Short mmCIF file of C-alpha atoms and ligand atoms in Angstrom, two decimals:
data_model
loop_
_atom_site.label_atom_id
_atom_site.label_comp_id
_atom_site.label_asym_id
_atom_site.label_seq_id
_atom_site.Cartn_x
_atom_site.Cartn_y
_atom_site.Cartn_z
CA MET A 28 -110.95 67.06 -63.46
CA LYS A 29 -107.42 67.38 -62.04
CA THR A 30 -107.28 66.82 -58.24
CA PRO A 31 -105.64 69.80 -56.53
CA THR A 32 -102.20 69.13 -54.98
CA PRO A 33 -102.63 68.88 -51.21
CA LYS A 34 -101.19 71.81 -49.30
CA ILE A 35 -97.93 71.31 -47.41
CA LYS A 36 -98.72 71.30 -43.69
CA ILE A 37 -96.12 73.50 -42.02
CA GLY A 38 -95.20 73.85 -38.36
CA PHE A 39 -93.01 76.56 -36.86
CA MET A 40 -90.75 76.27 -33.83
CA GLY A 41 -89.93 79.44 -31.88
CA LEU A 42 -91.38 82.58 -33.32
CA ARG A 43 -91.85 85.99 -31.96
CA PRO A 44 -94.45 87.49 -34.31
CA SER A 45 -92.13 90.41 -35.00
CA ARG A 46 -89.37 88.10 -36.16
CA PHE A 47 -88.52 87.11 -39.67
CA GLY A 48 -89.14 83.36 -39.90
CA ILE A 49 -92.91 83.34 -40.13
CA ARG A 50 -93.14 86.64 -41.99
CA GLY A 51 -91.12 85.02 -44.74
CA PHE A 52 -94.01 82.62 -45.34
CA ALA A 53 -96.87 85.12 -45.08
CA VAL A 54 -98.08 87.66 -47.62
CA PRO A 55 -100.87 90.25 -47.30
CA ASN A 56 -104.14 89.46 -49.13
CA GLU A 57 -106.55 92.05 -50.59
CA ALA A 58 -108.02 92.67 -47.14
CA ASP A 59 -104.47 93.26 -45.86
CA GLU A 60 -104.56 90.08 -43.75
CA LEU A 61 -101.41 87.96 -43.61
CA VAL A 62 -102.02 84.66 -45.39
CA PRO A 63 -99.69 81.75 -46.20
CA ILE A 64 -97.78 81.78 -49.49
CA PRO A 65 -99.32 79.45 -52.14
CA GLY A 66 -99.01 75.70 -51.59
CA ILE A 67 -98.83 75.67 -47.78
CA GLU A 68 -101.05 75.87 -44.73
CA PHE A 69 -100.04 77.17 -41.31
CA THR A 70 -100.86 74.06 -39.32
CA ALA A 71 -99.22 74.45 -35.92
CA LEU A 72 -96.57 76.34 -34.01
CA ALA A 73 -94.58 75.80 -30.84
CA ASP A 74 -93.10 78.50 -28.65
CA ILE A 75 -92.06 78.05 -25.03
CA ASN A 76 -93.58 81.45 -24.36
CA ALA A 77 -97.34 80.72 -24.43
CA GLU A 78 -98.21 84.39 -24.90
CA SER A 79 -95.94 84.76 -27.95
CA GLY A 80 -97.29 81.52 -29.37
CA GLN A 81 -100.89 82.63 -28.89
CA ALA A 82 -100.21 86.04 -30.47
CA ALA A 83 -98.60 84.41 -33.50
CA LYS A 84 -101.41 81.84 -33.76
CA GLU A 85 -104.02 84.60 -33.92
CA LEU A 86 -102.06 86.89 -36.22
CA PHE A 87 -101.26 84.24 -38.81
CA GLY A 88 -104.24 81.91 -38.36
CA PHE A 89 -102.46 78.76 -37.22
CA LYS A 90 -104.73 75.88 -36.25
CA ARG A 91 -102.97 74.99 -33.00
CA ALA A 92 -100.25 76.38 -30.71
CA TYR A 93 -98.00 74.35 -28.39
CA THR A 94 -95.43 75.32 -25.78
CA ASP A 95 -93.38 72.12 -26.27
CA TYR A 96 -92.21 71.47 -29.82
CA ARG A 97 -91.91 67.72 -29.17
CA GLU A 98 -95.64 67.63 -28.41
CA MET A 99 -96.26 69.39 -31.72
CA LEU A 100 -94.18 66.81 -33.60
CA LYS A 101 -95.96 63.96 -31.79
CA ASN A 102 -99.54 65.23 -32.23
CA GLU A 103 -99.46 66.81 -35.67
CA ASP A 104 -99.17 65.20 -39.08
CA LEU A 105 -96.76 67.83 -40.42
CA ASP A 106 -94.96 67.76 -43.78
CA ALA A 107 -92.36 70.41 -42.92
CA VAL A 108 -91.07 72.48 -40.03
CA VAL A 109 -89.38 75.87 -39.95
CA ILE A 110 -86.97 76.22 -37.01
CA THR A 111 -86.40 79.75 -35.72
CA LEU A 112 -85.47 78.77 -32.17
CA PRO A 113 -82.41 80.25 -30.43
CA THR A 114 -79.21 78.93 -32.02
CA SER A 115 -78.24 76.43 -29.30
CA LEU A 116 -81.46 74.50 -30.02
CA HIS A 117 -81.00 74.21 -33.80
CA LYS A 118 -79.16 70.89 -33.77
CA GLN A 119 -81.54 69.01 -31.46
CA ALA A 120 -84.63 70.45 -33.09
CA THR A 121 -83.36 69.48 -36.57
CA LEU A 122 -82.59 65.93 -35.42
CA ASP A 123 -86.03 65.67 -33.78
CA CYS A 124 -87.75 66.89 -36.94
CA LEU A 125 -85.89 64.45 -39.19
CA ALA A 126 -86.69 61.62 -36.74
CA ALA A 127 -90.35 62.67 -37.01
CA ASN A 128 -90.06 62.42 -40.80
CA VAL A 129 -90.61 66.06 -41.72
CA HIS A 130 -88.73 68.37 -44.11
CA VAL A 131 -86.61 71.00 -42.33
CA LEU A 132 -85.86 74.67 -42.96
CA CYS A 133 -83.59 75.90 -40.16
CA ASP A 134 -82.58 79.48 -39.44
CA LYS A 135 -78.96 80.59 -39.49
CA PRO A 136 -76.58 79.45 -38.16
CA PRO A 137 -77.61 75.90 -39.08
CA ALA A 138 -75.77 74.64 -35.96
CA ASN A 139 -73.67 75.97 -33.10
CA ASP A 140 -70.44 74.59 -34.61
CA TYR A 141 -68.99 72.24 -37.22
CA GLU A 142 -69.20 69.12 -35.05
CA GLU A 143 -72.92 69.66 -34.50
CA MET A 144 -73.31 70.25 -38.23
CA LEU A 145 -71.71 66.88 -39.02
CA GLU A 146 -74.29 65.19 -36.75
CA ILE A 147 -77.06 66.94 -38.66
CA ALA A 148 -75.53 65.98 -42.02
CA ALA A 149 -75.40 62.31 -40.98
CA ALA A 150 -79.08 62.45 -39.98
CA VAL A 151 -80.02 64.15 -43.27
CA GLU A 152 -78.19 61.43 -45.18
CA ARG A 153 -80.14 58.73 -43.32
CA SER A 154 -83.45 60.47 -44.04
CA ASP A 155 -85.31 60.99 -47.31
CA LYS A 156 -86.45 64.48 -46.25
CA GLN A 157 -85.36 67.85 -47.60
CA TYR A 158 -82.97 69.91 -45.48
CA MET A 159 -82.34 73.60 -46.11
CA PHE A 160 -80.80 76.37 -43.98
CA ILE A 161 -82.08 79.95 -43.96
CA ARG A 162 -79.80 82.44 -45.74
CA GLN A 163 -82.28 84.86 -47.22
CA SER A 164 -79.68 87.31 -48.57
CA ARG A 165 -78.79 84.76 -51.26
CA PHE A 166 -82.31 85.20 -52.69
CA SER A 167 -82.18 88.99 -53.02
CA ALA A 168 -82.23 90.55 -56.48
CA VAL A 169 -78.71 92.02 -55.98
CA ALA A 170 -77.20 88.72 -54.78
CA GLN A 171 -78.67 86.84 -57.73
CA ALA A 172 -77.41 89.53 -60.14
CA THR A 173 -73.95 89.49 -58.52
CA ARG A 174 -73.64 85.74 -58.81
CA GLN A 175 -74.77 85.85 -62.44
CA CYS A 176 -72.31 88.67 -63.34
CA ILE A 177 -69.48 86.63 -61.80
CA GLN A 178 -70.57 83.43 -63.56
CA ALA A 179 -70.75 85.32 -66.87
CA GLY A 180 -67.13 86.48 -66.36
CA LYS A 181 -67.99 90.22 -66.17
CA LEU A 182 -65.54 90.72 -63.27
CA GLY A 183 -62.70 88.71 -64.83
CA ASN A 184 -60.76 86.67 -62.30
CA VAL A 185 -62.57 87.19 -58.97
CA TYR A 186 -59.82 87.32 -56.36
CA ALA A 187 -61.17 89.16 -53.29
CA GLY A 188 -64.25 89.89 -51.22
CA GLU A 189 -64.62 92.23 -48.28
CA THR A 190 -67.45 92.05 -45.76
CA LYS A 191 -68.19 94.19 -42.69
CA TRP A 192 -71.08 94.60 -40.30
CA ILE A 193 -70.16 97.11 -37.65
CA ARG A 194 -72.26 98.45 -34.81
CA THR A 195 -70.49 101.19 -32.93
CA ARG A 196 -69.70 101.38 -29.25
CA GLY A 197 -71.52 98.97 -26.95
CA ALA A 198 -74.65 98.35 -28.98
CA GLN A 199 -75.32 94.99 -27.40
CA VAL A 200 -73.63 95.07 -23.99
CA ARG A 201 -76.38 93.33 -22.12
CA GLY A 202 -74.73 90.08 -21.12
CA ASP A 203 -78.15 88.61 -20.36
CA THR A 204 -78.95 87.10 -23.73
CA TRP A 205 -77.77 83.98 -25.58
CA ARG A 206 -76.13 86.30 -28.12
CA THR A 207 -73.34 87.16 -25.66
CA ASN A 208 -72.88 83.57 -24.47
CA LYS A 209 -70.69 81.44 -26.72
CA GLU A 210 -72.02 78.07 -25.56
CA LYS A 211 -75.55 79.17 -26.35
CA GLY A 212 -74.63 80.09 -29.90
CA GLY A 213 -73.69 83.72 -29.25
CA GLY A 214 -70.88 85.86 -30.58
CA VAL A 215 -70.71 88.37 -33.38
CA LEU A 216 -69.05 86.01 -35.86
CA ILE A 217 -71.78 83.38 -35.79
CA ASP A 218 -74.60 85.89 -35.32
CA LEU A 219 -73.74 88.71 -37.76
CA GLY A 220 -70.57 87.47 -39.49
CA ILE A 221 -72.34 84.51 -41.04
CA HIS A 222 -74.52 86.87 -43.12
CA GLY A 223 -71.70 88.64 -45.01
CA LEU A 224 -69.40 85.64 -45.20
CA ASP A 225 -72.12 83.43 -46.66
CA LEU A 226 -73.30 86.12 -49.06
CA LEU A 227 -69.84 86.69 -50.57
CA TRP A 228 -69.02 82.97 -50.56
CA TYR A 229 -72.29 82.20 -52.40
CA CYS A 230 -71.86 85.01 -54.94
CA MET A 231 -68.25 83.95 -55.58
CA GLY A 232 -69.51 80.44 -56.48
CA ASN A 233 -68.90 78.64 -53.14
CA PRO A 234 -65.15 78.05 -53.61
CA THR A 235 -63.47 75.46 -51.35
CA PRO A 236 -61.86 77.09 -48.28
CA VAL A 237 -58.25 76.15 -47.54
CA GLU A 238 -57.03 78.17 -44.54
CA VAL A 239 -58.18 80.94 -42.20
CA THR A 240 -56.64 83.52 -39.87
CA ALA A 241 -58.76 85.33 -37.29
CA SER A 242 -58.75 87.48 -34.21
CA GLU A 243 -61.53 88.00 -31.67
CA THR A 244 -62.03 90.24 -28.65
CA PRO A 245 -64.86 90.65 -26.15
CA ALA A 246 -64.25 94.42 -26.15
CA PHE A 247 -67.28 95.45 -24.10
CA LYS A 248 -67.43 92.56 -21.61
CA GLN A 249 -66.50 94.84 -18.69
CA PHE A 250 -69.74 96.81 -19.15
CA ALA A 251 -72.03 93.75 -18.97
CA PRO A 252 -74.13 93.33 -15.80
CA ASP A 253 -72.31 90.04 -15.15
CA PRO A 254 -69.02 89.88 -17.13
CA GLU A 255 -68.74 86.15 -16.34
CA GLN A 256 -71.83 85.53 -18.47
CA TYR A 257 -70.39 87.55 -21.34
CA THR A 258 -68.34 84.81 -22.98
CA ALA A 259 -68.79 85.59 -26.67
CA ASP A 260 -66.66 87.62 -29.05
CA ASP A 261 -68.06 91.08 -29.83
CA ASN A 262 -65.27 92.16 -32.22
CA PHE A 263 -64.15 89.65 -34.86
CA PHE A 264 -61.71 90.05 -37.78
CA PHE A 265 -60.75 87.39 -40.32
CA TRP A 266 -59.11 86.37 -43.55
CA ILE A 267 -59.99 83.21 -45.53
CA ARG A 268 -58.01 81.76 -48.45
CA PHE A 269 -59.79 79.53 -50.99
CA GLU A 270 -58.53 76.77 -53.27
CA ASN A 271 -58.96 79.05 -56.33
CA GLU A 272 -56.63 81.57 -54.58
CA ALA A 273 -59.43 84.08 -53.91
CA ILE A 274 -59.73 85.52 -50.41
CA ILE A 275 -62.51 86.94 -48.24
CA GLN A 276 -61.73 89.34 -45.42
CA GLY A 277 -64.25 90.30 -42.76
CA SER A 278 -64.80 92.62 -39.76
CA PHE A 279 -67.78 92.34 -37.43
CA ALA A 280 -68.69 94.10 -34.20
CA PHE A 281 -71.62 94.19 -31.78
CA GLY A 282 -69.93 97.35 -30.52
CA MET A 283 -66.72 99.03 -31.65
CA ASN A 284 -64.92 102.32 -31.08
CA GLN A 285 -65.09 103.25 -34.71
CA VAL A 286 -66.80 106.16 -36.44
CA GLY A 287 -69.04 104.95 -39.24
CA PRO A 288 -69.45 106.71 -42.59
CA LYS A 289 -71.94 109.58 -42.66
CA GLY A 290 -75.36 108.90 -44.06
CA TRP A 291 -75.60 105.12 -43.73
CA LYS A 292 -79.24 104.45 -42.81
CA LYS A 293 -79.52 107.56 -40.56
CA PRO A 294 -78.72 110.69 -42.63
CA GLU A 295 -79.38 112.93 -39.59
CA LEU A 296 -76.22 111.65 -37.85
CA ASP A 297 -72.69 112.87 -38.65
CA TYR A 298 -71.62 109.25 -38.53
CA SER A 299 -73.45 105.90 -38.73
CA ASP A 300 -73.84 103.75 -35.64
CA GLU A 301 -74.31 100.66 -37.80
CA TRP A 302 -73.18 99.93 -41.33
CA GLN A 303 -72.32 97.12 -43.71
CA VAL A 304 -69.88 96.53 -46.54
CA ASN A 305 -70.15 93.66 -49.03
CA GLN A 306 -67.86 94.10 -52.03
CA ILE A 307 -66.37 91.67 -54.51
CA CYS A 308 -63.43 92.50 -56.79
CA GLY A 309 -62.14 90.89 -59.94
CA THR A 310 -59.44 91.77 -62.45
CA GLN A 311 -61.98 93.40 -64.81
CA GLY A 312 -64.63 94.75 -62.46
CA GLY A 313 -66.10 94.91 -59.01
CA ILE A 314 -69.48 94.84 -57.31
CA ASP A 315 -70.77 96.72 -54.29
CA ILE A 316 -73.62 94.43 -53.25
CA VAL A 317 -74.96 96.78 -50.57
CA GLY A 318 -75.13 99.71 -53.00
CA GLY A 319 -76.17 97.51 -55.95
CA LYS A 320 -73.36 98.98 -58.10
CA LEU A 321 -71.10 97.48 -60.75
CA ILE A 322 -67.75 99.04 -61.64
CA THR A 323 -66.01 98.00 -64.85
CA GLY A 324 -63.40 99.36 -67.25
CA SER A 325 -59.71 100.17 -66.82
CA SER A 326 -58.17 102.12 -63.91
CA THR A 327 -58.23 105.37 -65.89
CA ASP A 328 -61.52 104.87 -67.68
CA PHE A 329 -64.07 103.32 -65.39
CA GLU A 330 -67.77 102.94 -65.73
CA LEU A 331 -70.11 102.84 -62.75
CA SER A 332 -73.55 101.32 -63.35
CA GLN A 333 -76.47 99.78 -61.51
CA LEU A 334 -76.31 96.02 -61.16
CA PRO A 335 -78.54 94.45 -63.83
CA VAL A 336 -81.12 92.94 -61.47
CA ASP A 337 -83.98 90.65 -62.48
CA PRO A 338 -87.15 92.85 -62.41
CA ALA A 339 -89.11 89.81 -61.18
CA LEU A 340 -87.02 89.81 -57.97
CA GLU A 341 -86.61 93.57 -57.49
CA GLY A 342 -88.43 94.87 -54.41
CA ILE A 343 -89.46 91.34 -53.35
CA ASN A 344 -88.66 90.32 -49.76
CA PRO A 345 -85.93 87.68 -50.19
CA MET A 346 -87.45 85.73 -47.28
CA ILE A 347 -90.54 85.17 -49.45
CA THR A 348 -88.45 84.10 -52.45
CA GLN A 349 -86.55 81.75 -50.15
CA ALA A 350 -89.76 80.27 -48.67
CA LYS A 351 -91.18 79.69 -52.17
CA HIS A 352 -87.95 77.93 -53.13
CA PHE A 353 -88.21 75.65 -50.06
CA VAL A 354 -91.83 74.79 -50.94
CA GLU A 355 -90.87 74.12 -54.57
CA CYS A 356 -88.02 71.82 -53.48
CA ILE A 357 -90.51 69.77 -51.43
CA GLN A 358 -93.12 69.68 -54.19
CA GLN A 359 -90.65 68.77 -56.94
CA ASN A 360 -88.22 66.75 -54.81
CA LYS A 361 -85.43 69.04 -55.95
CA LYS A 362 -82.21 69.86 -54.08
CA PRO A 363 -82.36 73.18 -52.21
CA GLN A 364 -80.02 75.99 -53.20
CA ASN A 365 -78.90 76.28 -49.52
CA SER A 366 -77.87 72.64 -49.40
CA ILE A 367 -76.70 70.45 -46.55
CA GLU A 368 -73.22 70.23 -48.15
CA GLN A 369 -72.95 74.02 -48.13
CA ALA A 370 -74.16 74.16 -44.52
CA VAL A 371 -71.33 71.77 -43.59
CA GLN A 372 -68.71 73.86 -45.45
CA LEU A 373 -70.04 77.09 -43.95
CA MET A 374 -69.94 75.73 -40.40
CA LYS A 375 -66.47 74.31 -41.08
CA MET A 376 -65.25 77.80 -42.02
CA LEU A 377 -66.90 79.36 -38.95
CA SER A 378 -65.46 76.77 -36.57
CA ALA A 379 -62.01 77.10 -38.16
CA LEU A 380 -62.25 80.88 -37.70
CA SER A 381 -63.15 80.50 -34.02
CA LYS A 382 -60.31 78.03 -33.53
CA SER A 383 -57.84 80.36 -35.27
CA ALA A 384 -58.87 83.25 -33.02
CA GLU A 385 -58.66 81.06 -29.92
CA MET A 386 -55.28 79.51 -30.82
CA LYS A 387 -53.90 82.74 -32.29
CA ARG A 388 -52.61 81.06 -35.43
CA THR A 389 -53.62 80.20 -38.99
CA ILE A 390 -55.80 77.09 -39.21
CA ARG A 391 -55.94 74.86 -42.26
CA LEU A 392 -59.42 73.50 -42.91
CA ASP A 393 -58.04 69.98 -43.23
CA GLU A 394 -57.07 70.20 -39.54
CA LEU A 395 -60.77 69.88 -38.72
CA LEU A 396 -62.67 66.58 -38.70
CA THR A 397 -64.17 65.42 -41.98
CA SER A 398 -67.56 63.74 -42.24
CA THR A 399 -65.96 60.32 -42.73
CA GLU A 400 -63.90 60.72 -39.52
CA ASN A 401 -66.99 61.57 -37.51
N1 NAD B 18 -82.31 84.99 -40.81
C1 NAD B 18 -82.12 86.11 -40.14
O1 NAD B 18 -81.85 87.18 -40.69
C2 NAD B 18 -82.23 86.10 -38.65
C3 NAD B 18 -82.50 87.28 -37.95
C4 NAD B 18 -82.61 87.21 -36.55
C5 NAD B 18 -82.44 86.00 -35.90
N2 NAD B 18 -82.15 84.88 -36.63
C6 NAD B 18 -81.94 83.59 -35.96
O2 NAD B 18 -83.18 83.20 -35.39
C7 NAD B 18 -82.93 82.43 -34.23
C8 NAD B 18 -83.76 83.01 -33.09
O3 NAD B 18 -83.32 84.31 -32.79
P1 NAD B 18 -84.23 85.28 -31.86
O4 NAD B 18 -83.51 86.52 -31.65
O5 NAD B 18 -85.60 85.30 -32.42
O6 NAD B 18 -84.20 84.43 -30.51
P2 NAD B 18 -85.14 84.49 -29.25
O7 NAD B 18 -84.30 84.27 -28.05
O8 NAD B 18 -85.99 85.71 -29.30
O9 NAD B 18 -86.07 83.18 -29.44
C9 NAD B 18 -86.97 83.03 -30.50
C10 NAD B 18 -88.25 82.38 -29.98
O10 NAD B 18 -87.98 81.03 -29.55
C11 NAD B 18 -88.73 80.78 -28.36
N3 NAD B 18 -88.08 79.69 -27.61
C12 NAD B 18 -86.96 79.75 -26.86
N4 NAD B 18 -86.68 78.52 -26.36
C13 NAD B 18 -87.67 77.68 -26.82
C14 NAD B 18 -87.92 76.29 -26.67
N5 NAD B 18 -87.15 75.49 -25.94
N6 NAD B 18 -89.02 75.77 -27.28
C15 NAD B 18 -89.86 76.56 -28.01
N7 NAD B 18 -89.65 77.88 -28.17
C16 NAD B 18 -88.56 78.43 -27.61
C17 NAD B 18 -88.73 82.12 -27.64
O11 NAD B 18 -89.83 82.21 -26.73
C18 NAD B 18 -88.86 83.11 -28.80
O12 NAD B 18 -90.22 83.40 -29.11
C19 NAD B 18 -81.43 82.49 -33.98
O13 NAD B 18 -80.82 81.29 -34.38
C20 NAD B 18 -80.95 83.64 -34.82
O14 NAD B 18 -79.63 83.45 -35.28
C21 NAD B 18 -82.07 84.90 -37.97
#
């Protein structure tokens, strides 16, 4: 009789039960209880907030809960760890996990900046463990269909992408969270911008970035309880040119004096207080990823259709698809789709964008350190 494959023992670092990380690994069973996806067991978790940790332990049936993640790494015989800690802790937690010889899945952004990312990449190279960063949108049915349409040449020469995530006027003017503190990994570019930028970049086939131009403004700083603590950008605009001559332009705001289109998410409002745009254009067609639409044909005779999505992915939470992929990569020793090399390129783009905004000039990517210079 075939011996069953042992389950992968997973630990989680930093998880409010309401948050995404853990929910991406849990599915309801027939009794409507949340159970781990096949192939894994929820072994342990660590959250500095004992109450949150305890709540998550009970809800998901973890064996043990810790308040110090280093204790968890020391005491448990884990195979893999999922890091959903605040951004400023991603680098150290990843290094600690690799040193403890466990596979890592780390939430976005994979690091606070490019230099931190290079440290992580060096540690991954020294280790024989899998490293993957969380970018669940890549695993959605529409993203997969978009990438496949582009690969199959349905859009012709793909030359432009546009991405926006706008929250109107002062949505996040609290100034008391890491999200509005740049050193702690805050700012709208790295918090929201990373989603749209990575999605378009992935769907367009991860072209090599060449230069970037950006502008940032903390437009609502004056309303924060302590403006000195409000160091992050809350309005960010950019333009990236790639080696294949395609471009991506982006606009992101935690709060912005702009009236959103009617009917986006909240049909009862005359305007939307939050909306997103993710569109890719080619010489023969274009895709609206948010709307799941494909436009083809000539300028006078166009055809609008639904994106041809894979029915096996339709309606499935992309976090679950992503988690299954991570588990499969561990089981089959296969390279993750969200690879370390892509994490390095992504963080290089984000750091170049921040530098461009700060220096108020175009930045060439080759102005930044390379891994060999590190
Ligand atoms: N993939 C996504 O779509 C998505 C969505 C939201 C947030 N995120 C990312 O998830 C991360 C966490 O965001 P958040 O809003 O949940 O942050 P948060 O500030 O709520 O912290 C998350 C958890 O980490 C715990 N924590 C904080 N410091 C800790 C420490 N030293 N040791 C152990 N636990 C600690 C907190 O108690 C909390 O339960 C961020 O990097 C964010 O970018 C990703």
